[in-house]
Coordinates of C-alpha atoms in Angstrom, one line a residue:
Chain A
M1 CA 37.2 -23.8 -19.1
K2 CA 36.8 -24.9 -23.3
W3 CA 33.8 -23.7 -24.8
K4 CA 33.6 -26.8 -26.3
R5 CA 33.4 -28.8 -22.9
I6 CA 30.1 -26.7 -21.9
P7 CA 27.1 -28.5 -21.9
Q8 CA 25.3 -27.7 -24.8
Q9 CA 22.6 -26.4 -23.1
L10 CA 24.5 -24.5 -21.4
Q11 CA 26.1 -23.0 -24.3
R12 CA 22.8 -21.6 -25.6
L13 CA 21.7 -20.3 -22.2
I14 CA 25.2 -18.1 -22.3
I15 CA 24.4 -16.9 -25.8
L16 CA 21.1 -15.8 -25.1
A17 CA 22.2 -14.3 -21.9
A18 CA 25.2 -12.5 -23.9
I19 CA 22.2 -11.3 -26.7
F20 CA 20.3 -9.9 -23.8
A21 CA 23.2 -8.2 -22.3
V22 CA 24.0 -6.5 -25.4
L23 CA 20.7 -5.6 -26.8
F24 CA 20.2 -4.0 -23.2
L25 CA 23.2 -2.1 -23.2
I26 CA 22.6 -0.9 -26.9
V27 CA 19.0 0.1 -25.6
R28 CA 20.5 2.3 -22.3
S29 CA 23.0 3.9 -24.8
F30 CA 20.1 4.9 -26.7
L31 CA 17.7 5.8 -24.3
I32 CA 19.6 7.2 -21.4
P33 CA 20.5 11.0 -21.7
V34 CA 23.8 11.8 -22.1
D35 CA 23.7 14.3 -19.3
F36 CA 21.8 11.9 -17.0
G37 CA 23.3 11.6 -13.3
K38 CA 25.8 14.9 -13.8
Y39 CA 23.9 16.3 -10.8
G40 CA 22.1 13.7 -9.3
H41 CA 19.3 11.1 -10.5
Y42 CA 18.0 13.0 -13.1
R43 CA 19.2 15.0 -16.6
A44 CA 21.1 17.8 -15.7
S45 CA 19.5 19.7 -18.9
A46 CA 16.4 19.4 -17.1
V47 CA 17.4 22.2 -14.8
E48 CA 18.4 24.3 -18.5
E49 CA 14.7 23.6 -19.6
I50 CA 13.1 24.7 -16.6
I51 CA 14.9 28.1 -16.2
A52 CA 14.4 28.6 -19.9
Q53 CA 10.5 28.3 -18.9
G54 CA 9.1 31.6 -19.3
M55 CA 8.7 33.5 -15.8
H56 CA 5.1 33.7 -14.3
Y57 CA 5.2 35.4 -10.6
A58 CA 6.9 39.2 -10.7
G59 CA 7.0 38.8 -6.7
Q60 CA 5.7 41.5 -4.6
E61 CA 8.8 44.1 -4.3
A62 CA 8.0 44.9 -7.8
C63 CA 4.5 45.5 -7.4
Y64 CA 5.1 48.0 -4.5
D65 CA 7.3 49.8 -7.2
C66 CA 4.2 51.5 -8.3
H67 CA 1.6 50.6 -5.8
E68 CA 3.0 52.4 -3.0
D69 CA -0.3 52.9 -1.1
V70 CA -1.5 49.0 -1.1
F71 CA 1.9 48.4 0.4
E72 CA 1.2 50.9 3.1
T73 CA -2.2 49.7 3.7
K74 CA -1.1 45.9 4.0
R75 CA 2.0 46.8 6.1
G76 CA 1.1 45.8 9.8
G77 CA -2.7 44.5 8.6
F78 CA -3.5 40.5 8.8
H79 CA -2.9 40.4 5.3
Q80 CA 1.2 41.5 5.2
N81 CA 2.6 38.2 4.6
V82 CA -0.2 37.5 2.0
S83 CA 1.7 37.7 -1.2
C84 CA -0.1 40.0 -3.7
E85 CA -0.3 37.9 -6.7
V86 CA -2.0 35.3 -4.5
C87 CA -5.1 37.1 -4.9
H88 CA -4.5 39.0 -8.1
G89 CA -2.4 36.1 -9.9
P90 CA 0.6 35.8 -11.7
A91 CA 1.9 39.1 -13.0
F92 CA 5.2 38.8 -14.6
T93 CA 3.8 40.2 -17.6
H94 CA 1.9 43.0 -16.1
A95 CA 5.0 44.3 -14.0
E96 CA 6.9 44.0 -17.3
T97 CA 4.6 46.0 -19.5
T98 CA 2.4 47.9 -16.9
D99 CA -0.7 48.7 -18.8
T100 CA -1.1 45.8 -21.2
A101 CA -1.9 42.8 -18.9
E102 CA -4.1 43.8 -16.3
L103 CA -4.8 42.3 -13.5
E104 CA -7.8 40.9 -11.6
A105 CA -8.9 41.0 -8.3
P106 CA -11.3 38.4 -7.0
T107 CA -14.4 40.2 -6.3
G108 CA -17.1 37.2 -5.8
R109 CA -17.6 35.4 -2.9
G110 CA -15.9 32.1 -4.1
Y111 CA -12.2 33.1 -3.5
C112 CA -11.6 34.2 -0.2
P113 CA -13.0 30.7 1.4
V114 CA -10.0 29.1 -0.2
C115 CA -8.4 29.8 3.4
H116 CA -11.3 31.1 5.9
E117 CA -13.8 28.4 5.1
Y118 CA -14.4 26.9 8.2
L119 CA -12.0 23.4 8.5
P120 CA -11.2 21.3 11.5
S121 CA -7.7 21.4 10.7
R122 CA -7.1 25.3 10.5
P123 CA -5.2 26.6 13.4
T124 CA -7.5 28.2 16.6
G125 CA -7.8 31.6 16.2
F126 CA -7.5 31.9 12.2
P127 CA -11.0 33.5 11.2
Q128 CA -13.2 30.9 9.6
I129 CA -16.6 31.3 8.4
V130 CA -19.5 29.2 7.2
S131 CA -19.9 31.1 4.2
A132 CA -23.3 29.5 3.5
S133 CA -24.5 31.2 6.3
H134 CA -22.1 34.2 6.6
N135 CA -23.8 37.1 4.6
P136 CA -24.9 34.8 1.6
M137 CA -25.0 36.6 -1.4
K138 CA -22.7 39.4 -0.4
P139 CA -19.4 40.1 -2.1
C140 CA -16.9 39.6 0.7
I141 CA -15.2 43.0 -0.2
T142 CA -18.4 45.2 0.8
C143 CA -17.8 44.6 4.1
H144 CA -14.2 43.7 4.7
E145 CA -10.8 45.5 3.0
P146 CA -8.8 42.7 1.6
H147 CA -5.3 44.8 1.9
D148 CA -6.2 45.1 5.7
P149 CA -8.7 42.7 6.5
E150 CA -10.0 44.1 9.7
P151 CA -13.5 42.9 10.6
P152 CA -16.1 45.7 10.2
Q153 CA -17.0 45.5 13.8
A154 CA -15.2 43.3 16.3
P155 CA -17.1 39.9 16.8
A156 CA -19.6 39.9 19.3
E157 CA -18.7 35.9 19.3
C158 CA -15.3 34.3 20.1
T159 CA -16.9 31.8 17.1
A160 CA -15.5 33.7 14.8
C161 CA -12.4 32.6 14.4
H162 CA -12.6 30.0 17.4
A163 CA -14.5 27.7 15.4
E164 CA -13.1 24.3 16.1
I165 CA -13.4 24.9 19.7
A166 CA -16.9 26.3 19.7
R167 CA -17.8 23.2 17.8
T168 CA -15.4 20.7 20.4
K169 CA -17.6 23.2 23.1
S170 CA -20.6 22.4 21.7
L171 CA -21.1 18.8 22.4
S172 CA -19.4 19.0 25.5
H173 CA -21.2 19.5 29.2
H174 CA -19.5 22.8 29.3
V175 CA -21.6 23.8 26.5
Y176 CA -23.1 26.5 28.6
V177 CA -20.1 27.5 30.0
P178 CA -19.5 31.5 28.2
C179 CA -15.8 31.5 27.3
M180 CA -15.2 34.6 28.9
R181 CA -15.7 32.9 32.5
C182 CA -12.4 30.8 32.2
H183 CA -10.3 33.4 29.4
E184 CA -10.2 37.0 30.6
T185 CA -10.5 38.6 27.6
P186 CA -9.1 42.5 26.9
E187 CA -11.5 44.1 24.4
E188 CA -8.5 44.9 22.4
H189 CA -7.6 41.0 21.3
K190 CA -10.2 41.2 19.1
I191 CA -8.1 43.9 17.3
N192 CA -4.8 42.7 17.5
P193 CA -5.6 38.9 18.3
R194 CA -1.8 38.2 18.3
K195 CA -0.2 40.6 20.4
V196 CA -2.9 41.1 22.9
L197 CA -3.9 37.5 24.2
P198 CA -6.6 36.3 26.3
G199 CA -6.1 34.5 29.7
K200 CA -6.4 30.9 31.0
P201 CA -6.7 29.4 34.1
K202 CA -3.6 28.4 35.7
T203 CA -4.6 27.2 38.9
R204 CA -6.9 23.7 40.5
E205 CA -8.8 26.0 42.9
F206 CA -10.4 27.8 39.2
C207 CA -12.1 25.0 38.3
G208 CA -13.1 24.1 41.9
G209 CA -14.9 27.1 41.9
C210 CA -17.1 24.7 40.4
H211 CA -16.0 21.5 41.0
A212 CA -15.1 21.5 44.6
Q213 CA -17.2 19.6 47.0
D214 CA -18.4 22.7 48.6
A215 CA -18.6 24.8 45.7
P216 CA -21.9 27.1 45.5
A217 CA -23.0 25.4 42.1
D218 CA -25.6 23.1 40.7
K219 CA -26.4 20.2 42.3
G220 CA -25.5 17.7 38.9
I221 CA -21.7 18.9 38.5
P222 CA -19.5 16.2 39.4
R223 CA -17.6 16.9 42.2
I224 CA -14.5 16.4 43.6
D225 CA -12.5 16.5 46.8
M226 CA -9.4 18.6 46.2
A227 CA -7.4 17.7 48.8
S228 CA -7.1 14.2 47.3
H229 CA -7.4 13.9 43.8
N230 CA -4.5 14.0 42.0
V231 CA -3.4 17.2 43.6
R232 CA 0.3 17.5 42.3
Y233 CA -1.3 17.7 38.5
V234 CA -3.5 20.8 37.3
C235 CA -6.9 20.1 36.2
W236 CA -6.2 20.4 32.2
Q237 CA -3.1 18.0 32.4
C238 CA -6.3 15.3 32.5
H239 CA -9.3 16.9 31.5
Y240 CA -9.6 19.0 28.0
P241 CA -11.5 21.9 29.3
H242 CA -13.6 22.3 26.3
L243 CA -14.4 19.0 25.9
P244 CA -13.8 17.4 29.7
E245 CA -15.7 14.2 29.3
A246 CA -13.1 13.4 26.4
R247 CA -10.7 10.3 27.4
Chain B
M1 CA -18.3 15.7 0.2
P2 CA -20.3 12.4 1.0
I3 CA -16.9 10.4 2.4
L4 CA -16.9 13.4 5.4
K5 CA -20.4 11.4 6.7
E6 CA -17.8 8.3 6.7
V7 CA -15.3 10.2 9.1
S8 CA -15.5 10.0 13.0
G9 CA -13.4 11.6 15.3
Y10 CA -10.7 14.1 14.0
I11 CA -9.1 13.5 10.8
Y12 CA -6.3 15.8 8.9
P13 CA -7.9 16.9 5.5
N14 CA -5.4 14.7 3.7
E15 CA -6.2 11.6 5.3
I16 CA -9.5 11.7 4.3
E17 CA -9.4 9.6 0.7
L18 CA -7.2 6.5 0.4
H19 CA -4.4 6.7 -2.0
W20 CA -3.7 3.3 -2.0
G21 CA -7.0 1.6 -2.9
I22 CA -8.0 -2.3 -4.2
L23 CA -5.4 -2.5 -6.7
I24 CA -2.5 -2.4 -4.1
V25 CA -4.4 -4.8 -2.1
V26 CA -4.2 -7.2 -5.1
Y27 CA -0.7 -6.4 -5.5
P28 CA 0.8 -8.4 -2.2
Y29 CA -1.8 -11.2 -2.7
L30 CA -0.6 -12.2 -6.3
T31 CA 2.9 -12.2 -5.2
G32 CA 2.2 -14.0 -2.6
L33 CA 0.7 -16.6 -4.2
V34 CA 4.1 -16.5 -6.7
A35 CA 6.4 -17.0 -3.9
G36 CA 3.9 -19.8 -2.4
A37 CA 3.8 -21.5 -5.3
F38 CA 7.2 -21.8 -5.6
I39 CA 7.9 -22.9 -2.5
L40 CA 5.9 -25.4 -2.6
A41 CA 7.7 -26.2 -6.1
S42 CA 10.8 -26.0 -4.1
L43 CA 9.7 -28.4 -1.1
V44 CA 8.9 -31.0 -3.9
K45 CA 12.6 -30.7 -5.2
I46 CA 15.0 -30.3 -2.4
F47 CA 13.4 -32.9 -0.1
N48 CA 12.2 -35.2 -3.1
V49 CA 8.7 -35.8 -1.6
R50 CA 7.4 -38.5 -3.9
E51 CA 4.0 -37.8 -3.1
V52 CA 3.5 -34.3 -4.4
Q53 CA 5.7 -35.1 -7.6
A54 CA 2.4 -34.8 -9.5
T55 CA 2.2 -30.8 -8.3
Y56 CA 5.8 -29.8 -9.3
R57 CA 5.0 -28.7 -12.3
M58 CA 1.9 -27.3 -11.7
A59 CA 3.0 -25.2 -9.1
L60 CA 5.9 -23.7 -11.2
L61 CA 3.3 -22.9 -14.3
T62 CA 1.2 -21.2 -11.3
A63 CA 3.9 -19.1 -10.1
L64 CA 4.9 -18.0 -13.4
A65 CA 1.3 -17.3 -14.7
F66 CA 0.9 -15.3 -11.2
L67 CA 4.1 -13.6 -11.5
I68 CA 3.1 -12.6 -15.1
V69 CA 0.4 -10.6 -13.6
S70 CA 1.7 -9.7 -10.3
P71 CA 3.3 -6.0 -11.5
L72 CA 0.2 -5.0 -13.5
P73 CA -2.0 -3.5 -10.6
L74 CA 1.3 -1.6 -9.9
L75 CA 1.3 -0.5 -13.1
T76 CA -2.3 0.2 -13.4
H77 CA -2.3 2.1 -10.2
L78 CA 1.2 4.2 -11.4
G79 CA 0.8 7.5 -13.1
H80 CA 2.8 6.8 -16.2
P81 CA 2.9 3.1 -16.5
E82 CA 5.1 3.7 -19.7
K83 CA 8.0 5.3 -18.2
S84 CA 8.2 2.1 -15.6
F85 CA 11.2 0.8 -18.0
E86 CA 13.1 3.8 -16.6
I87 CA 14.3 2.2 -13.5
F88 CA 15.8 -1.0 -15.0
L89 CA 18.0 1.9 -17.0
T90 CA 19.1 4.0 -14.5
P91 CA 18.9 2.3 -11.2
N92 CA 18.1 4.0 -7.8
T93 CA 20.1 1.9 -4.9
K94 CA 18.3 4.5 -2.7
S95 CA 15.1 3.5 -3.5
A96 CA 13.4 0.4 -2.3
M97 CA 10.6 0.2 -5.0
A98 CA 12.8 0.7 -7.8
M99 CA 15.3 -2.3 -6.5
F100 CA 12.4 -4.3 -6.3
G101 CA 11.9 -4.0 -10.1
F102 CA 15.6 -5.7 -10.0
V103 CA 14.3 -8.8 -7.9
Y104 CA 11.6 -9.0 -10.0
A105 CA 13.4 -9.3 -13.1
W106 CA 15.9 -11.4 -11.1
Y107 CA 13.3 -14.0 -10.0
L108 CA 11.2 -14.1 -13.0
M109 CA 14.5 -14.4 -15.8
A110 CA 17.2 -16.2 -13.7
V111 CA 15.1 -18.3 -11.1
L112 CA 11.5 -19.4 -12.5
L113 CA 12.1 -19.6 -16.3
L114 CA 15.4 -21.3 -16.4
E115 CA 13.9 -23.7 -13.5
I116 CA 11.1 -23.9 -16.0
W117 CA 13.4 -24.4 -18.9
F118 CA 15.5 -27.0 -17.2
D119 CA 12.8 -29.2 -16.3
Y120 CA 11.1 -29.2 -19.4
R121 CA 13.5 -29.1 -21.8
R122 CA 14.1 -32.8 -22.2
D123 CA 10.5 -33.4 -22.7
I124 CA 10.0 -30.7 -25.2
I125 CA 13.1 -32.2 -27.5
L126 CA 11.4 -35.5 -27.4
W127 CA 8.3 -33.9 -28.4
E128 CA 9.4 -31.9 -31.1
K129 CA 10.7 -35.0 -33.1
K130 CA 7.2 -36.3 -33.4
E131 CA 5.6 -33.1 -34.8
S132 CA 6.1 -30.8 -38.0
G133 CA 5.3 -27.9 -39.1
I134 CA 4.7 -24.5 -36.5
K135 CA 4.3 -26.7 -33.4
K136 CA 8.2 -28.1 -34.2
W137 CA 9.5 -24.9 -34.7
F138 CA 8.1 -23.1 -31.6
H139 CA 9.2 -26.1 -29.7
K140 CA 12.7 -25.5 -31.1
L141 CA 12.5 -21.9 -30.5
I142 CA 11.5 -22.3 -26.7
T143 CA 14.8 -25.0 -26.3
L144 CA 17.0 -22.7 -27.9
F145 CA 17.9 -25.0 -30.6
S146 CA 19.5 -27.3 -28.1
S147 CA 19.0 -30.9 -29.2
D148 CA 21.2 -32.9 -26.8
A149 CA 19.0 -35.0 -24.5
S150 CA 22.0 -37.6 -24.1
E151 CA 22.2 -39.2 -20.2
Q152 CA 25.0 -36.7 -19.6
S153 CA 23.3 -33.7 -20.3
L154 CA 20.0 -34.5 -18.6
T155 CA 22.3 -35.1 -15.4
F156 CA 23.5 -31.4 -15.8
D157 CA 19.9 -30.3 -15.9
R158 CA 19.0 -32.1 -12.7
K159 CA 22.2 -30.6 -11.2
A160 CA 21.1 -27.1 -12.6
I161 CA 17.2 -27.5 -11.3
K162 CA 18.7 -28.4 -7.4
L163 CA 21.0 -25.3 -7.9
I164 CA 18.3 -22.8 -9.1
T165 CA 16.0 -24.5 -6.4
I166 CA 18.7 -23.8 -3.7
I167 CA 18.8 -19.9 -5.1
G168 CA 15.5 -19.7 -5.5
I169 CA 14.0 -20.1 -1.7
P170 CA 15.8 -16.9 -0.7
S171 CA 14.9 -15.4 -4.2
A172 CA 11.4 -15.9 -3.4
F173 CA 11.5 -14.7 0.4
L174 CA 13.2 -11.5 -1.1
L175 CA 10.2 -11.2 -3.3
H176 CA 7.6 -11.3 -0.9
G177 CA 9.7 -10.4 1.9
Y178 CA 10.1 -6.5 -0.1
V179 CA 6.6 -6.7 0.0
G180 CA 5.9 -7.0 3.6
F181 CA 9.6 -4.7 4.1
I182 CA 8.1 -1.7 2.2
F183 CA 4.8 -1.6 4.6
G184 CA 7.0 -2.5 7.4
S185 CA 9.7 0.3 6.9
I186 CA 7.1 3.0 7.0
K187 CA 7.9 4.5 10.4
A188 CA 4.9 6.9 10.5
N189 CA 2.6 4.3 10.5
P190 CA 1.9 2.3 13.5
W191 CA -0.1 -0.7 11.9
W192 CA 2.5 -0.9 9.3
S193 CA 5.9 -0.3 11.0
S194 CA 6.6 -3.9 12.4
V195 CA 10.1 -5.4 11.9
L196 CA 7.8 -9.0 12.0
M197 CA 6.0 -7.8 8.4
P198 CA 8.0 -9.2 5.8
I199 CA 7.9 -12.5 7.5
V200 CA 4.3 -12.9 8.8
F201 CA 3.6 -11.9 4.9
L202 CA 6.3 -14.0 3.7
F203 CA 4.3 -17.3 5.6
S204 CA 0.8 -15.7 5.0
A205 CA 2.2 -16.0 0.8
I206 CA 3.1 -19.9 1.4
V207 CA 0.0 -20.2 3.0
S208 CA -1.8 -19.1 -0.2
G209 CA 0.4 -20.2 -2.4
I210 CA 0.0 -24.1 -1.4
A211 CA -4.0 -23.4 -1.0
L212 CA -3.9 -22.4 -4.7
V213 CA -1.8 -25.2 -6.0
L214 CA -4.2 -27.7 -4.0
L215 CA -7.1 -25.8 -5.7
I216 CA -5.6 -26.2 -9.3
Y217 CA -4.8 -29.7 -9.1
M218 CA -8.4 -30.6 -7.7
V219 CA -10.0 -28.6 -10.1
V220 CA -8.1 -29.6 -13.3
T221 CA -7.3 -33.1 -12.4
P222 CA -10.9 -34.3 -12.9
M223 CA -11.4 -31.9 -16.0
R224 CA -9.1 -34.1 -17.2
G225 CA -10.6 -37.2 -16.7
K226 CA -8.0 -38.4 -14.3
E227 CA -8.3 -39.7 -10.7
I228 CA -7.2 -37.2 -7.6
D229 CA -4.3 -39.1 -6.0
M230 CA -5.3 -39.1 -2.3
A231 CA -1.7 -39.6 -1.0
C232 CA -0.7 -36.4 -2.5
L233 CA -3.6 -34.5 -1.8
N234 CA -2.7 -35.6 1.9
K235 CA 0.5 -34.5 1.3
L236 CA -0.8 -30.8 0.3
A237 CA -3.4 -30.4 3.1
S238 CA -0.7 -31.2 5.6
Y239 CA 1.9 -28.8 4.1
L240 CA -0.8 -26.6 4.1
F241 CA -2.0 -27.3 7.6
Y242 CA 1.7 -27.1 9.1
V243 CA 2.2 -23.5 7.4
M244 CA -1.0 -22.3 8.6
I245 CA 0.0 -22.8 12.5
I246 CA 3.1 -21.3 11.8
D247 CA 1.8 -18.3 10.1
F248 CA -1.2 -18.3 12.8
S249 CA 1.7 -18.3 15.6
L250 CA 3.3 -15.2 14.3
E251 CA 0.6 -13.2 13.6
A252 CA -0.9 -14.2 17.2
L253 CA 2.8 -13.2 18.3
D254 CA 2.8 -10.2 16.4
F255 CA -0.7 -9.1 17.8
I256 CA -0.1 -9.9 21.4
H257 CA 3.4 -8.0 21.1
R258 CA 1.7 -4.7 19.9
I259 CA -1.0 -5.4 22.6
Y260 CA 2.4 -6.0 25.3
E261 CA 4.2 -2.8 23.7
S262 CA 1.1 -0.4 24.0
E263 CA 2.5 2.4 22.5
E264 CA 0.2 5.7 22.3
S265 CA -1.5 4.0 18.8
I266 CA -3.1 1.2 20.7
H267 CA -6.5 3.3 21.5
I268 CA -7.0 3.8 18.2
L269 CA -5.5 0.6 16.7
S270 CA -8.1 -1.3 18.7
E271 CA -11.1 1.0 17.7
L272 CA -10.6 0.1 14.4
V273 CA -10.0 -3.6 14.9
M274 CA -13.3 -3.5 16.9
G275 CA -14.8 -1.6 14.3
K276 CA -14.0 -0.9 10.9
L277 CA -12.2 -4.1 10.3
F278 CA -14.2 -6.0 12.6
V279 CA -15.9 -8.3 9.5
S280 CA -12.4 -8.4 7.5
L281 CA -10.2 -9.0 10.2
I282 CA -11.7 -10.8 12.9
V283 CA -14.6 -12.7 11.4
I284 CA -13.1 -13.4 7.8
Q285 CA -9.4 -13.2 8.0
L286 CA -9.0 -15.1 11.9
L287 CA -12.0 -17.0 12.1
I288 CA -13.0 -18.1 8.4
G289 CA -9.8 -17.8 7.0
M290 CA -7.4 -19.2 9.3
I291 CA -9.3 -21.0 12.8
V292 CA -12.2 -22.9 10.5
P293 CA -9.6 -24.5 7.8
L294 CA -7.1 -25.1 10.8
L295 CA -9.8 -27.1 12.7
A296 CA -11.6 -29.2 9.8
I297 CA -8.4 -30.2 8.1
A298 CA -7.8 -31.3 11.9
G299 CA -11.0 -32.9 12.5
V300 CA -10.6 -35.0 8.9
K301 CA -6.6 -36.1 9.7
L302 CA -7.8 -36.7 13.7
F303 CA -10.9 -38.7 12.8
K304 CA -9.3 -40.7 9.9
A305 CA -12.1 -39.6 7.6
P306 CA -13.2 -41.3 4.3
D307 CA -12.0 -39.9 1.4
E308 CA -14.9 -38.2 -0.6
L309 CA -14.9 -36.3 3.0
R310 CA -11.5 -35.4 3.0
K311 CA -11.4 -33.9 -0.9
Q312 CA -14.3 -31.7 0.1
V313 CA -13.1 -30.3 3.5
Y314 CA -9.7 -29.3 1.9
F315 CA -11.3 -27.9 -1.5
L316 CA -13.3 -25.9 1.1
S317 CA -10.6 -25.3 3.6
A318 CA -8.1 -24.0 0.7
L319 CA -10.8 -21.8 -0.4
L320 CA -11.4 -20.1 2.6
V321 CA -7.7 -19.7 3.0
Q322 CA -8.0 -18.0 0.0
V323 CA -10.6 -15.5 1.1
G324 CA -8.8 -15.3 4.3
I325 CA -5.3 -14.3 2.6
F326 CA -6.9 -11.6 0.2
S327 CA -8.7 -10.2 3.3
T328 CA -5.2 -10.5 5.5
R329 CA -3.6 -8.1 2.6
W330 CA -6.6 -5.9 2.5
N331 CA -6.8 -5.2 6.2
V332 CA -2.6 -4.5 6.5
V333 CA -3.3 -2.2 3.3
I334 CA -6.7 -0.5 3.2
G335 CA -6.4 -0.8 7.4
G336 CA -3.2 1.2 7.3
Q337 CA -4.8 3.9 5.9
L338 CA -8.0 4.1 7.9
F339 CA -6.8 5.9 10.9
S340 CA -5.4 9.5 11.0
K341 CA -2.2 10.0 12.2
S342 CA -3.4 12.2 15.1
F343 CA -4.7 9.0 16.5
S344 CA -8.0 10.0 17.3
G345 CA -10.3 9.6 14.3
L346 CA -10.9 7.1 11.3
T347 CA -11.7 7.5 7.5
A348 CA -13.2 4.8 5.5
Y349 CA -12.4 3.5 1.9
K350 CA -14.9 4.1 -1.0
M351 CA -14.2 1.4 -3.6
T352 CA -15.2 2.4 -7.0
F353 CA -16.7 -0.3 -9.5
L354 CA -15.3 1.3 -13.0
G355 CA -12.2 2.9 -13.6
L356 CA -8.6 2.3 -13.4
E357 CA -8.4 1.6 -9.5
G358 CA -11.9 -0.4 -9.3
L359 CA -13.0 -3.5 -8.6
L360 CA -14.1 -4.4 -12.3
M361 CA -10.4 -3.9 -12.9
S362 CA -9.2 -5.8 -9.7
L363 CA -11.5 -8.4 -10.7
F364 CA -9.9 -8.8 -14.3
L365 CA -6.3 -9.0 -12.9
L366 CA -7.3 -11.8 -10.6
L367 CA -8.8 -13.8 -13.4
L368 CA -6.1 -13.1 -15.5
P369 CA -3.6 -15.2 -14.1
F370 CA -6.1 -18.2 -14.9
I371 CA -6.1 -17.4 -18.5
I372 CA -2.4 -17.2 -18.7
L373 CA -1.9 -20.3 -16.3
Y374 CA -4.8 -22.3 -18.9
V375 CA -2.5 -21.3 -22.1
L376 CA 0.8 -22.4 -20.0
F377 CA -0.9 -25.8 -19.7
R378 CA -2.1 -26.0 -23.1
V379 CA 2.1 -25.1 -24.4
L380 CA 3.7 -27.0 -21.2
P381 CA 1.6 -29.7 -20.4
P382 CA 2.6 -30.4 -16.4
W383 CA 0.8 -33.9 -16.6
E384 CA 2.5 -37.2 -15.8
E385 CA 1.7 -39.1 -18.8
M386 CA 3.0 -36.0 -21.0
R387 CA 6.6 -36.8 -19.4
E388 CA 8.4 -38.9 -22.5
A389 CA 9.5 -42.2 -20.9
Q390 CA 13.0 -42.6 -20.7

């Protein structure tokens, strides 16, 4: 098609579009880094820049070269998987020069609650406290050795670790049923919670102990006919024992 | 945290605060108005409906004013908005959001601006012939110094407009369908994850666009001391009425489908709808924004009401539709973030007044298109009497 035969307004638009395209290409060539897209949708030299950044963390193996005593204490304790630098801060310079950059340890009450303050979403069995009421004014390290943080005495109550369940249960009709009535718990569980587990009721008859028609229990407790009430299921498949009235 | 008092049931800690606030409500509302106004203009062009010819240019300029503002809520919400142009330099085909930049640019450059340019070209050439000084040069610049207003070149203009309209309708569908697509493709969120989402978004957009043009027409015409053309208004109201019926049916279909499907999320969603969203969804979106205007427009049509009453009913209905569609956007964006992924708890949205993501900023962004539209009306008057006689 000859240029002359193209309508005038279309000629103008074509020129404008061409100017736009050329400008775009020029701007693009200036603004896109040369090494963009070499490895992926980013600037390849960014990787070099990140590598060139100063090191901050040494990694806990570097700590154990000098602090073997702490390593021994930590080994097998609850904090064995908590790296040294989580509490002591980045230690690269300290590991390189040993005496110049002294590390600090959190000694107040502010740091431990980062992990141990009560939060409903923490896994059950994880030690949780409400710091406002848990020995207020005392720094954590007066009772707990951070490298092997066993509680100073075995917790009298299950709530120390099972806070979420305890709070749920406190709203339910089972509020006055002590944990131990359903969970057989060896004393060892308080020392080694992951190794020695408490028991759980496994049969319908266990709940029937209170909820069967002929159970020797209070009048107000809901009763069911054990012979006809969903015989093929165990109770906790429909009823959450810590909050049995929940839908 | 005071917000914790608003949380009911069980919710994960990272769900307590909403990440997408009122700005992300404003964004689909604005793009919807763009697509809606443009589709109205296209209906006028394609089916050559004489009655609503008066609103054709108005609808195009409305779409342009709102399109200029529609990315601003996103840019305001983003960290580092100054980097946003990079999505054009290095296109990422795997990112829907990055690709939308191109949909937006295509729609602005290749559809809306081109159609307005072709439609106004002849008039501007004739205007600048009578002018002098800066105004003359400004108009010359707008026409890209093209001076050919012969019958042959005008025929080409008309053909070009026809072609752009045909390309423009799917483009408008793409523009607003994308917004629905973004929400609809979030698999983890049962309130959003629906195939119908882009379609429902699109039809609610057409509803809001037509209602907006109707409102602008009804406000601007008396301000210019002109008489409102009842035939035009009746036709606009009819369009609004029919599209609202389609939109209402689609939303009902989506709703019934969810209830029939009854996935495990149905309990928390019904709790959401009957609780925290009751006012904004059942009362405002459904009753005030949909059923009342539908009945009102149907009423005046059925009982052949006098013109004055019709005007008032149309005006109020269109206003209610705007409120309703805005709450539609609110219910999708905010509603989808109010419930926990555990399906057993709800949080609340605390809107700030000041700040980049606050109510004041949103009100400014909602007002800005009208300021731009005023300027556009001054620069490119869409009034029929400004069209130069052949």
